Coordinates of C-alpha atoms in Angstrom, one line a residue:
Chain A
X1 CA -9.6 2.7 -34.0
X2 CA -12.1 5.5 -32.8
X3 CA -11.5 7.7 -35.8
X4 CA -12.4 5.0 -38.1
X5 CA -15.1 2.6 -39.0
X6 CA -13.7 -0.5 -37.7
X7 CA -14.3 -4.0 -38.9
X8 CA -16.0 -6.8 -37.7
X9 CA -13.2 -8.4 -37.2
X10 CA -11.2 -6.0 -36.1
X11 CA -13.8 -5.7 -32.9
X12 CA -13.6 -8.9 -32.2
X13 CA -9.7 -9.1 -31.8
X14 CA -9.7 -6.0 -29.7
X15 CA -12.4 -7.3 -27.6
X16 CA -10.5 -10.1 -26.9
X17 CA -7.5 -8.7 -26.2
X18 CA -9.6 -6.1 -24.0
X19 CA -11.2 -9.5 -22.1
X20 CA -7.3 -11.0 -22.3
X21 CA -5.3 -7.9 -20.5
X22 CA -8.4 -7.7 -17.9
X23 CA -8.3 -11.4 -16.8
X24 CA -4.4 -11.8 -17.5
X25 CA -5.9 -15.4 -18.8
X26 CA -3.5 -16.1 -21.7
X27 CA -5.0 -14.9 -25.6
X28 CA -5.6 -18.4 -26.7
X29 CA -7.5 -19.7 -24.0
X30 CA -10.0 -17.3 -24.5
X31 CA -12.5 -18.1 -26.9
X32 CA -15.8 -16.7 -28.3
X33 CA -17.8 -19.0 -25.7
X34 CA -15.8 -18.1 -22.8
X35 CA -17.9 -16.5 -20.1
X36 CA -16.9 -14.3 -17.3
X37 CA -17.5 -17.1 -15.0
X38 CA -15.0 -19.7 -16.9
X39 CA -12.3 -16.8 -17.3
X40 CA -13.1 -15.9 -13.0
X41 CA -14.1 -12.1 -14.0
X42 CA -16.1 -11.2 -10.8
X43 CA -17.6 -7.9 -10.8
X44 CA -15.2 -5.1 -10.7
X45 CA -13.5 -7.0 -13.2
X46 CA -16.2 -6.4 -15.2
X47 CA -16.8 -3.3 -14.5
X48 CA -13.0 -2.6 -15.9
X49 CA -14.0 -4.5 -19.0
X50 CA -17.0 -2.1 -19.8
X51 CA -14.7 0.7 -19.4
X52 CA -11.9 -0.8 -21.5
X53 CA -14.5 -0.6 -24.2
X54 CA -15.6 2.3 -24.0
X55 CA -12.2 3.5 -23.9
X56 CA -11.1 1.6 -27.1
X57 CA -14.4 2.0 -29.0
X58 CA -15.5 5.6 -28.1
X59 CA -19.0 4.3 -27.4
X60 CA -21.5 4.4 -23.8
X61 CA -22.0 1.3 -22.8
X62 CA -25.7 0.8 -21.4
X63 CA -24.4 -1.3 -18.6
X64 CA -25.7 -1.2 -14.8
X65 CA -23.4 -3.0 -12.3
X66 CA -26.7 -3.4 -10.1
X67 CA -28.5 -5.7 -11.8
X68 CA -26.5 -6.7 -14.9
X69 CA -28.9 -9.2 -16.6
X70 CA -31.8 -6.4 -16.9
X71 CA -29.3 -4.1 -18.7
X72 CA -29.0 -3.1 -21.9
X73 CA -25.5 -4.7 -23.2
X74 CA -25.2 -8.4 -23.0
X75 CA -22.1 -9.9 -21.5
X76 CA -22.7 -13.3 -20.8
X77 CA -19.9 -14.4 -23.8
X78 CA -17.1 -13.0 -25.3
X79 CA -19.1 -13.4 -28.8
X80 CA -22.4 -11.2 -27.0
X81 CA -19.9 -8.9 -26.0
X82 CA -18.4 -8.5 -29.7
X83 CA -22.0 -8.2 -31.2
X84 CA -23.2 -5.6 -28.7
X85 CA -20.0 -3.4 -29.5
X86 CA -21.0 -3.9 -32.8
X87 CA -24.9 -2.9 -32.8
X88 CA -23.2 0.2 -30.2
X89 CA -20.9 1.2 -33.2
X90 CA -23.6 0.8 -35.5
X91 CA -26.1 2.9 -33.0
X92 CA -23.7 5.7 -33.1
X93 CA -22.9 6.0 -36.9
X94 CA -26.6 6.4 -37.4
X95 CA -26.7 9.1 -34.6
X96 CA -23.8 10.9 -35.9
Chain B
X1 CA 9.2 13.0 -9.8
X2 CA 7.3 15.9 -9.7
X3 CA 7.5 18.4 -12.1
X4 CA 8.1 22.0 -10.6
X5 CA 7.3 24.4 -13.3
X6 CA 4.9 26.6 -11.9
X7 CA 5.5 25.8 -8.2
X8 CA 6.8 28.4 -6.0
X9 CA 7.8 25.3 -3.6
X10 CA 10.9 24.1 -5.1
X11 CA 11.8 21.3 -2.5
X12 CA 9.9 18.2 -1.0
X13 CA 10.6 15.0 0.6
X14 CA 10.1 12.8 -2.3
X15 CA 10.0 9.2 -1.7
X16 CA 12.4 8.6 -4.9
X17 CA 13.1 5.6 -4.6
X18 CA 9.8 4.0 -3.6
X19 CA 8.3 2.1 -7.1
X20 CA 5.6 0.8 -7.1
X21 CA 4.7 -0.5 -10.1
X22 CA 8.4 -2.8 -9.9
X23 CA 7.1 -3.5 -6.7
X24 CA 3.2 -4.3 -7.1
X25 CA 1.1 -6.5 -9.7
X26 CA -1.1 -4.6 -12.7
X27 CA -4.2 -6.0 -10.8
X28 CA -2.7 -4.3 -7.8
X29 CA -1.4 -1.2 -9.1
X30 CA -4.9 -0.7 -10.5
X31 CA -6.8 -0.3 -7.4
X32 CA -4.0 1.3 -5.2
X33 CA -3.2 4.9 -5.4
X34 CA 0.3 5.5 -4.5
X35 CA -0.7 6.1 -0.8
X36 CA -2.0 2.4 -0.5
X37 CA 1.1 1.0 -2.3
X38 CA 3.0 2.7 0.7
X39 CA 0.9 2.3 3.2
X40 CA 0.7 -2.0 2.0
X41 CA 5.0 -1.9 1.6
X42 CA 5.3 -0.4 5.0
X43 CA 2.4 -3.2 6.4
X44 CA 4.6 -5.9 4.8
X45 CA 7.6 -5.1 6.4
X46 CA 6.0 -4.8 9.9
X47 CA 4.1 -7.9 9.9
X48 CA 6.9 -9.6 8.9
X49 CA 9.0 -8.1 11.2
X50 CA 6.9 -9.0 13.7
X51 CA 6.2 -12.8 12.6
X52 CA 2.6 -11.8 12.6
X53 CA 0.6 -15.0 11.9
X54 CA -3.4 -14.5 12.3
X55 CA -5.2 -17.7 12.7
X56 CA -8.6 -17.9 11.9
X57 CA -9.9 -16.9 15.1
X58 CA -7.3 -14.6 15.9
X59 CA -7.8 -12.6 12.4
X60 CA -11.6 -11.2 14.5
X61 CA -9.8 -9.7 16.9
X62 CA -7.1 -7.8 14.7
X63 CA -8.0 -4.6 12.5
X64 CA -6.2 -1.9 10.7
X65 CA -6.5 1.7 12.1
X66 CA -4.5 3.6 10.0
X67 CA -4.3 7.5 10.3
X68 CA -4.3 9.9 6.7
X69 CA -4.9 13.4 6.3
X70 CA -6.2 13.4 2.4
X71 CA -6.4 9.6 0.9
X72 CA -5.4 9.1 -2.6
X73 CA -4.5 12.6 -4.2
X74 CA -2.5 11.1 -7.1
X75 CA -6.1 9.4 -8.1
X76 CA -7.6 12.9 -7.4
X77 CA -5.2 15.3 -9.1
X78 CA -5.0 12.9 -12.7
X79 CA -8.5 12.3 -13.0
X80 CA -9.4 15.8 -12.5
X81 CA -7.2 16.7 -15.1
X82 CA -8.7 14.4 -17.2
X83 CA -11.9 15.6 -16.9
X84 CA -11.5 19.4 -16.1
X85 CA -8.2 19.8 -18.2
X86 CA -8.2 17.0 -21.4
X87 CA -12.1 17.4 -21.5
X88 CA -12.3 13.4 -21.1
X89 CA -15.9 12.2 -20.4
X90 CA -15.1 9.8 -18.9
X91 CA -12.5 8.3 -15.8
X92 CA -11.6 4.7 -14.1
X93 CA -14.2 3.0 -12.8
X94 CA -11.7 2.2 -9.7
X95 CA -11.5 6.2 -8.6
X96 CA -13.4 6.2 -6.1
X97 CA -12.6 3.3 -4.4
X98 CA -8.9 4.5 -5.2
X99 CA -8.7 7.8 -3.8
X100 CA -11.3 7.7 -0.3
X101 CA -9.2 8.2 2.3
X102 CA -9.9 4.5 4.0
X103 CA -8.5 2.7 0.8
X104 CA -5.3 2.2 3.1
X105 CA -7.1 0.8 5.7
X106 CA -9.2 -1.4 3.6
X107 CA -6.2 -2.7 1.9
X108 CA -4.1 -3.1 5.2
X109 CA -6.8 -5.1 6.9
X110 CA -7.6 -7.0 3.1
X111 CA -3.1 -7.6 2.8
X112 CA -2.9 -9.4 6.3
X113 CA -6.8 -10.6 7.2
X114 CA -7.6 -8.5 10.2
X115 CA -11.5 -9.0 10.4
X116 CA -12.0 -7.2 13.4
X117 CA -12.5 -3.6 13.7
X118 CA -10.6 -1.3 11.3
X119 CA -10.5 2.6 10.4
X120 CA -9.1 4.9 9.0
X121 CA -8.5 8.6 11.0
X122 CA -7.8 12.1 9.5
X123 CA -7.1 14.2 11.7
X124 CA -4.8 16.4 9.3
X125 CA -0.7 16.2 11.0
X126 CA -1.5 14.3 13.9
X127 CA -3.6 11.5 11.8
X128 CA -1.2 9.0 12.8
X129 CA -0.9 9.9 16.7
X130 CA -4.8 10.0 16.6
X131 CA -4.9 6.3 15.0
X132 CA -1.9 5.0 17.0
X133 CA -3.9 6.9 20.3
X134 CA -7.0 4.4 19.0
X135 CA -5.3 1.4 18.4
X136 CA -3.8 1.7 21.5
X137 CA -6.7 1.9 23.7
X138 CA -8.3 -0.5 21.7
X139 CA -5.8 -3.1 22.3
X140 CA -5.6 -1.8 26.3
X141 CA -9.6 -2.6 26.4
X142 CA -9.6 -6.0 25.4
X143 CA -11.5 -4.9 21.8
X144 CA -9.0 -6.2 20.0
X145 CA -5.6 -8.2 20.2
X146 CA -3.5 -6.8 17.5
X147 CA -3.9 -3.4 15.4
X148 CA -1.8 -2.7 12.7
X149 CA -1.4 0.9 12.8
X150 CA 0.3 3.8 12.1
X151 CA 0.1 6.2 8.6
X152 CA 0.6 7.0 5.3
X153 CA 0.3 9.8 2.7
X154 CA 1.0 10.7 -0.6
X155 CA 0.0 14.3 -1.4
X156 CA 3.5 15.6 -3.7
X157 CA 1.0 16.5 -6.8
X158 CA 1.3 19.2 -8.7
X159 CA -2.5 20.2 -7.2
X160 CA -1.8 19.3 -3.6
X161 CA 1.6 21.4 -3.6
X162 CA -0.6 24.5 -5.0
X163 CA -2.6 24.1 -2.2
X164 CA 0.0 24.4 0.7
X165 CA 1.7 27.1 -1.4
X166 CA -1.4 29.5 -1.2
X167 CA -0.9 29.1 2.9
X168 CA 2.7 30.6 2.5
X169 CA 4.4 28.7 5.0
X170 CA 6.9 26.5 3.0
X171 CA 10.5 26.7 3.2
X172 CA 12.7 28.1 0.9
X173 CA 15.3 25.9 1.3
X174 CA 15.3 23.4 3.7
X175 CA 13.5 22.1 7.2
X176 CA 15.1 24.2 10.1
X177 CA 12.9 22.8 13.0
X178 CA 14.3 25.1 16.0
X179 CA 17.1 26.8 14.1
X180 CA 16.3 31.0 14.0
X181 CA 16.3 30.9 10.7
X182 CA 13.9 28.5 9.6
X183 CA 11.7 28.9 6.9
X184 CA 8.9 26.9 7.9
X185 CA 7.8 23.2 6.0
X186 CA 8.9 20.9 3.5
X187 CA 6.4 18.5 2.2
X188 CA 6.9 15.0 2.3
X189 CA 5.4 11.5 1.8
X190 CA 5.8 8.3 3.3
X191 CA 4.1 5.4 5.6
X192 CA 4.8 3.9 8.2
X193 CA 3.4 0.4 9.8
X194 CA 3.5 -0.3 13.9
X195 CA 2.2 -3.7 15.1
X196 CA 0.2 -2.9 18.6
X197 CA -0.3 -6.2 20.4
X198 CA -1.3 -7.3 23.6
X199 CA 1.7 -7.5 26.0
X200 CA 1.1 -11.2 26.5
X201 CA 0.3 -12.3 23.4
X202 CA 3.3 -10.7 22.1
X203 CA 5.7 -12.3 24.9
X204 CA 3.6 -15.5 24.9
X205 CA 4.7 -15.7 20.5
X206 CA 7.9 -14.6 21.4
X207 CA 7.7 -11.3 19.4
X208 CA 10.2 -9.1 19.3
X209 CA 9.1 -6.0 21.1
X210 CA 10.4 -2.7 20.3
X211 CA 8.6 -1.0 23.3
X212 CA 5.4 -0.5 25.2
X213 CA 3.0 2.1 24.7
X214 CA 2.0 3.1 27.9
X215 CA -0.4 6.2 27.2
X216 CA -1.8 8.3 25.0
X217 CA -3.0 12.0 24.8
X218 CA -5.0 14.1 22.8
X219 CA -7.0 17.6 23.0
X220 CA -8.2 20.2 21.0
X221 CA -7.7 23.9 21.4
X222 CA -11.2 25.3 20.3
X223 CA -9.6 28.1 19.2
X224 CA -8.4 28.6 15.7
X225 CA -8.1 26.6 12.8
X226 CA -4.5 27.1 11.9
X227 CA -2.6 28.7 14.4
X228 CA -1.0 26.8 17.2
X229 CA -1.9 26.9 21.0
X230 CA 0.6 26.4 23.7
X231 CA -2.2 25.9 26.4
X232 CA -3.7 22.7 23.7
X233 CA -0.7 21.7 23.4
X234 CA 0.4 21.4 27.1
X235 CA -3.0 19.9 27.8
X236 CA -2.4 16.8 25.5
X237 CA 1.6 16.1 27.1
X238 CA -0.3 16.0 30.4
X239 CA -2.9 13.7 29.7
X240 CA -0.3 11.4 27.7
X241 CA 2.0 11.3 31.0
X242 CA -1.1 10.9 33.1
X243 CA -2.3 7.8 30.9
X244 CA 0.8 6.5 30.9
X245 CA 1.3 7.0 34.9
X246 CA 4.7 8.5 34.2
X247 CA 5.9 11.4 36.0
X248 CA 7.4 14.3 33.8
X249 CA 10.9 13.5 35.2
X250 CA 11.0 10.1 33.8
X251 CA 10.5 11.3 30.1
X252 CA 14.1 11.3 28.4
X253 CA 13.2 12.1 24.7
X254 CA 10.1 13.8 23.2
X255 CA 10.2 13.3 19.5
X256 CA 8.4 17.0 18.7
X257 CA 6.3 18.3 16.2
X258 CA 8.7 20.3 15.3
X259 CA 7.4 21.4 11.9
X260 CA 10.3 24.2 11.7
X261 CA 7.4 27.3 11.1
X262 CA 8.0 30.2 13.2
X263 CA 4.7 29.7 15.3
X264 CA 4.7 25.7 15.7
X265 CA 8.4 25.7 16.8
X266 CA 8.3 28.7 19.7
X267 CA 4.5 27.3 20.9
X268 CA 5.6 24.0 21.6
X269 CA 8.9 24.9 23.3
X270 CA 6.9 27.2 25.7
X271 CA 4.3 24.0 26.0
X272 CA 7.1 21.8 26.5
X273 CA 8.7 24.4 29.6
X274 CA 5.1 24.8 30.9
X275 CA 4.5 21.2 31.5
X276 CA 8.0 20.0 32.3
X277 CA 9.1 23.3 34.3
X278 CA 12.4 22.6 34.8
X279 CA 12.9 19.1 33.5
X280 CA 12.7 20.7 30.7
X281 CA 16.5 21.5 30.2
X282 CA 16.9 17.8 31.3
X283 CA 15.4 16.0 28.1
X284 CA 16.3 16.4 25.3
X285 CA 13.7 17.6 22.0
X286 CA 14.3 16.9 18.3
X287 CA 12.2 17.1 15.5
X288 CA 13.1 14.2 12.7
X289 CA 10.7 16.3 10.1
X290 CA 14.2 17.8 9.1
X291 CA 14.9 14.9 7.7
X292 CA 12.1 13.0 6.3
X293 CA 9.8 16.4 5.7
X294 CA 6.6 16.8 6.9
X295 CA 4.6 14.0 6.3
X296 CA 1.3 15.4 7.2
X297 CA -1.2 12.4 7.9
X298 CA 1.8 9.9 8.2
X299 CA 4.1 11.9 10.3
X300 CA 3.3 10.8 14.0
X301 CA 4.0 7.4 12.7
X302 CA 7.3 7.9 11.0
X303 CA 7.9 9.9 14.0
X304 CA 7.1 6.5 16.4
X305 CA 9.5 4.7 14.7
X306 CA 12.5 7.1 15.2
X307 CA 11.2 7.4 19.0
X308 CA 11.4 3.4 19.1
X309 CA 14.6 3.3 17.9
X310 CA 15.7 6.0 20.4
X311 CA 14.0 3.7 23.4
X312 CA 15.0 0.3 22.2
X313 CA 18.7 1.4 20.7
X314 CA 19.4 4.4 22.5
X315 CA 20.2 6.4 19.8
X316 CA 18.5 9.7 19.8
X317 CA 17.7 11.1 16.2
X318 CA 18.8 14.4 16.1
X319 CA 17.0 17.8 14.3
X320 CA 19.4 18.4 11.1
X321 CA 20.1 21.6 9.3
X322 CA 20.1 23.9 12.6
X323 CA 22.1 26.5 12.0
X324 CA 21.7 29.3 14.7
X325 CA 19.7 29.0 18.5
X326 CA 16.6 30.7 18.8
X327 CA 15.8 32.1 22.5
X328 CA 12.4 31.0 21.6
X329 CA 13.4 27.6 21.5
X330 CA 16.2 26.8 24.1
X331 CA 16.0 23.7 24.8
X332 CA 18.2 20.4 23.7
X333 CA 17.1 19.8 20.4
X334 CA 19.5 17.6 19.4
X335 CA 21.5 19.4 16.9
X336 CA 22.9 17.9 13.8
X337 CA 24.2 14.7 15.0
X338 CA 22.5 11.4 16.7
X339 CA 23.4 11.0 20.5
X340 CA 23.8 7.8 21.9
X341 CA 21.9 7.6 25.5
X342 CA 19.7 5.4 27.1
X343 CA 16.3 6.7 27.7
X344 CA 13.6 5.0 30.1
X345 CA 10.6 7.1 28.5
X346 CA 9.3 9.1 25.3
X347 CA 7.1 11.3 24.2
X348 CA 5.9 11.8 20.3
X349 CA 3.9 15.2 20.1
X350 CA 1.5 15.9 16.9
X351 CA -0.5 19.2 16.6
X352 CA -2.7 19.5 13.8
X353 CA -4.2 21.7 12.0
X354 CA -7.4 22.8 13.1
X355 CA -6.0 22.7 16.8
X356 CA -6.5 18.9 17.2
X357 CA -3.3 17.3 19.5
X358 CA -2.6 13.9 19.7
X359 CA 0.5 12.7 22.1
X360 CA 1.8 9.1 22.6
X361 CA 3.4 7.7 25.5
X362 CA 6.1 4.8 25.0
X363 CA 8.5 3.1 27.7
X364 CA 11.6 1.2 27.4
X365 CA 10.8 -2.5 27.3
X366 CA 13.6 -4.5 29.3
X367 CA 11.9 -7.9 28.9
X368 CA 9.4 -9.7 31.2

């Protein structure tokens, strides 16, 4: 996945399966709405997440665990998580 | 387990059989380097072992001092190769809270909710007497009721191992505490768990008691940072039996340091003579690192449980693989085979490096 362009929708099933491995909350009750606090991610857990990410993306996530909200990668929902892996992706193919 | 290309040291006390990933949850497994995982099996068994229920009040007055000599080197050793050797940028966020040193404790006091007090102690080998030594007085003064104590480490990586080869003092083929041709250490890993509790709390619940800890020990030798010292040594026996109120003639068993080098072995003999005089040919000395290596900052608590076992069973563990007496070390050492006799009082002797001594005092328990 980091050696190629990946799709949208390709980002979207490994985030999911990123969020589903992290919270062992089964695939299908995770949906694009879910938020950390509906799936019980506290925030280690969250922390994990932002690594998994970077891991499976190859991208730096802007992402302070001391004040999350002021940061610079939005993950109040699985679907702000997608689109900010995707404007990171994007970031980075105009960098490189 | 451990690959040994590229290590002079060719044996180690490998805990083989310990797996913990059949035994621990992903969620666990993620934040416990494989010290923790030891150091939480060995708390599992003693707590329930001991029927150790903490109530909410009760859990203040119970904490977790828990003696290692290096925390968790596994985490250490992969992640630098990751970053030094594989060029990664970057590493788990859990690292750090995997490899400090207290994770054991943390996760010890986190396993059983002790909320009062809790520690962890590295004082290299003797780590576990030092944190038993604690516990113990902490219990005696009243700050707590119950400490879960004792020790655990996990250093068999391929970085560690490099480390303890550069100090030459590994055996070549096996642990020979005593015997005239020893070779000096083997490397082990391991925990061990000891509930400490207040003597009446403990009768009042009906525990089963394995002993009482009657004293404890310690002093350093100010005097150089690898090299043993027979006049630290003595000091630290002395102040054990003088905690403890015994006299030397009461002591039956003292599980020794025993480490099998050439210097630990003939130092604490002459210790042991100096402070026993001639009781000293009356007790009788072995050193169980022949047989579970040298567990560095879990050893004096491996080592307690083989001197319980001694008091409450009668069954004194003996020093395996000696081969030939040293006049340096003439006293009963236990060779080669267990020896059934009934002790009153034991000693278990820990001598770090860096001259620090830690000794604990236990007694027989023959019910109230």
């Amino acid at each position: 996945m980091t050696d190629q362009i990946a799709t949208d929708e390709e980002i979207e099933k490994k985030v999911l399966e990123i969020v589903a491995e992290q919270t062992m909350v089964g695939k299908s009750e995770i949906t694009l709405a879910s938020t950390p606090e509906e799936l019980g991610i506290d925030s280690l857990g969250l922390v994990e997440i932002v690594f998994a990410i970077e891991e499976a993306f190859n991208v730096s996530v802007p992402y302070n665990a001391n004040d999350p909200s002021t940061s610079d990668f939005d993950l109040s929902t699985v679907k702000a998580v997608v689109d900010a892996v995707k404007r990171l992706i994007e970031e980075q193919k105009q960098t490189t | 387990m451990i690959d040994a290309e590229g290590l002079s040291i060719k044996i180690g006390a490998e805990a083989k059989e310990f797996d913990g990933e059949a035994r621990f949850s992903r969620s666990q497994l993620t934040l416990w380097d494989r010290v923790t995982q030891m150091a939480i099996a060995a708390g599992e068994e003693a707590v329930q072992s001991a029927g150790l229920e903490l109530g909410d009040e009760e859990s203040l007055r119970a904490g977790a001092v828990v003696g290692t000599s290096m925390g968790g080197m596994h985490t250490l050793d992969e992640n630098y190769d990751l970053i030094y050797r594989q060029g990664k940028s970057r590493i788990h966020p859990f690292t750090v809270p995997k490899l400090m040193p207290n994770a054991p404790a943390s996760h010890l006091s986190m396993a059983f909710g002790a909320r009062g007090p809790s520690w962890a102690v590295t004082t290299a080998c003797a780590s576990s007497n030092h944190a038993m030594g604690q516990a113990f007085q902490m219990v005696r003064s009243g700050a707590l009721d119950v400490a879960i104590t004792g020790g655990c480490e996990s250093q068999l990586t391929f970085g560690v191992l490099k480390a303890w080869e550069g100090l030459r003092g590994m055996a070549r083929d096996a642990c020979r505490p005593f015997s005239k041709n020893r070779t000096g250490m083997v490397q082990g890993e391991g925990a061990a768990i000891i509930i400490f509790e207040k003597l009446e709390r403990a009768i009042a619940r009906g525990a089963p008691i394995w002993a009482e800890v009657v004293g404890f020990g310690a002093s350093s030798d100010a005097n150089d940072i690898v090299q043993p010292n027979q006049d630290g040594a003595s000091r630290a026996m002395r102040a054990a039996l003088q905690d403890a109120g015994l006299g030397a003639g009461e002591i039956g068993y003292i599980n020794a340091h025993g480490t099998a080098t050439a210097a630990n072995d003939r130092t604490e003999c002459a210790a042991i003579r100096h402070v026993f005089g001639e009781h000293a040919d009356g007790l009788m000395v072995s050193s169980t690192k022949s047989m579970h290596g040298h567990c560095i900052g879990a050893a004096g608590a491996l080592e307690m449980v083989a001197t319980l076992g001694a008091l409450r069973d009668g069954v004194i563990p003996p020093t395996i693989n000696y081969d030939e007496p040293d006049p340096d070390c003439d006293l009963d050492v236990v060779p080669n085979e267990a020896r059934e006799v009934e002790i009153e009082a034991a000693l278990s002797n820990s001598f770090a490096f860096g001259g620090l001594n830690a000794v604990v005092a236990m007694r027989k328990w023959r019910g109230a």
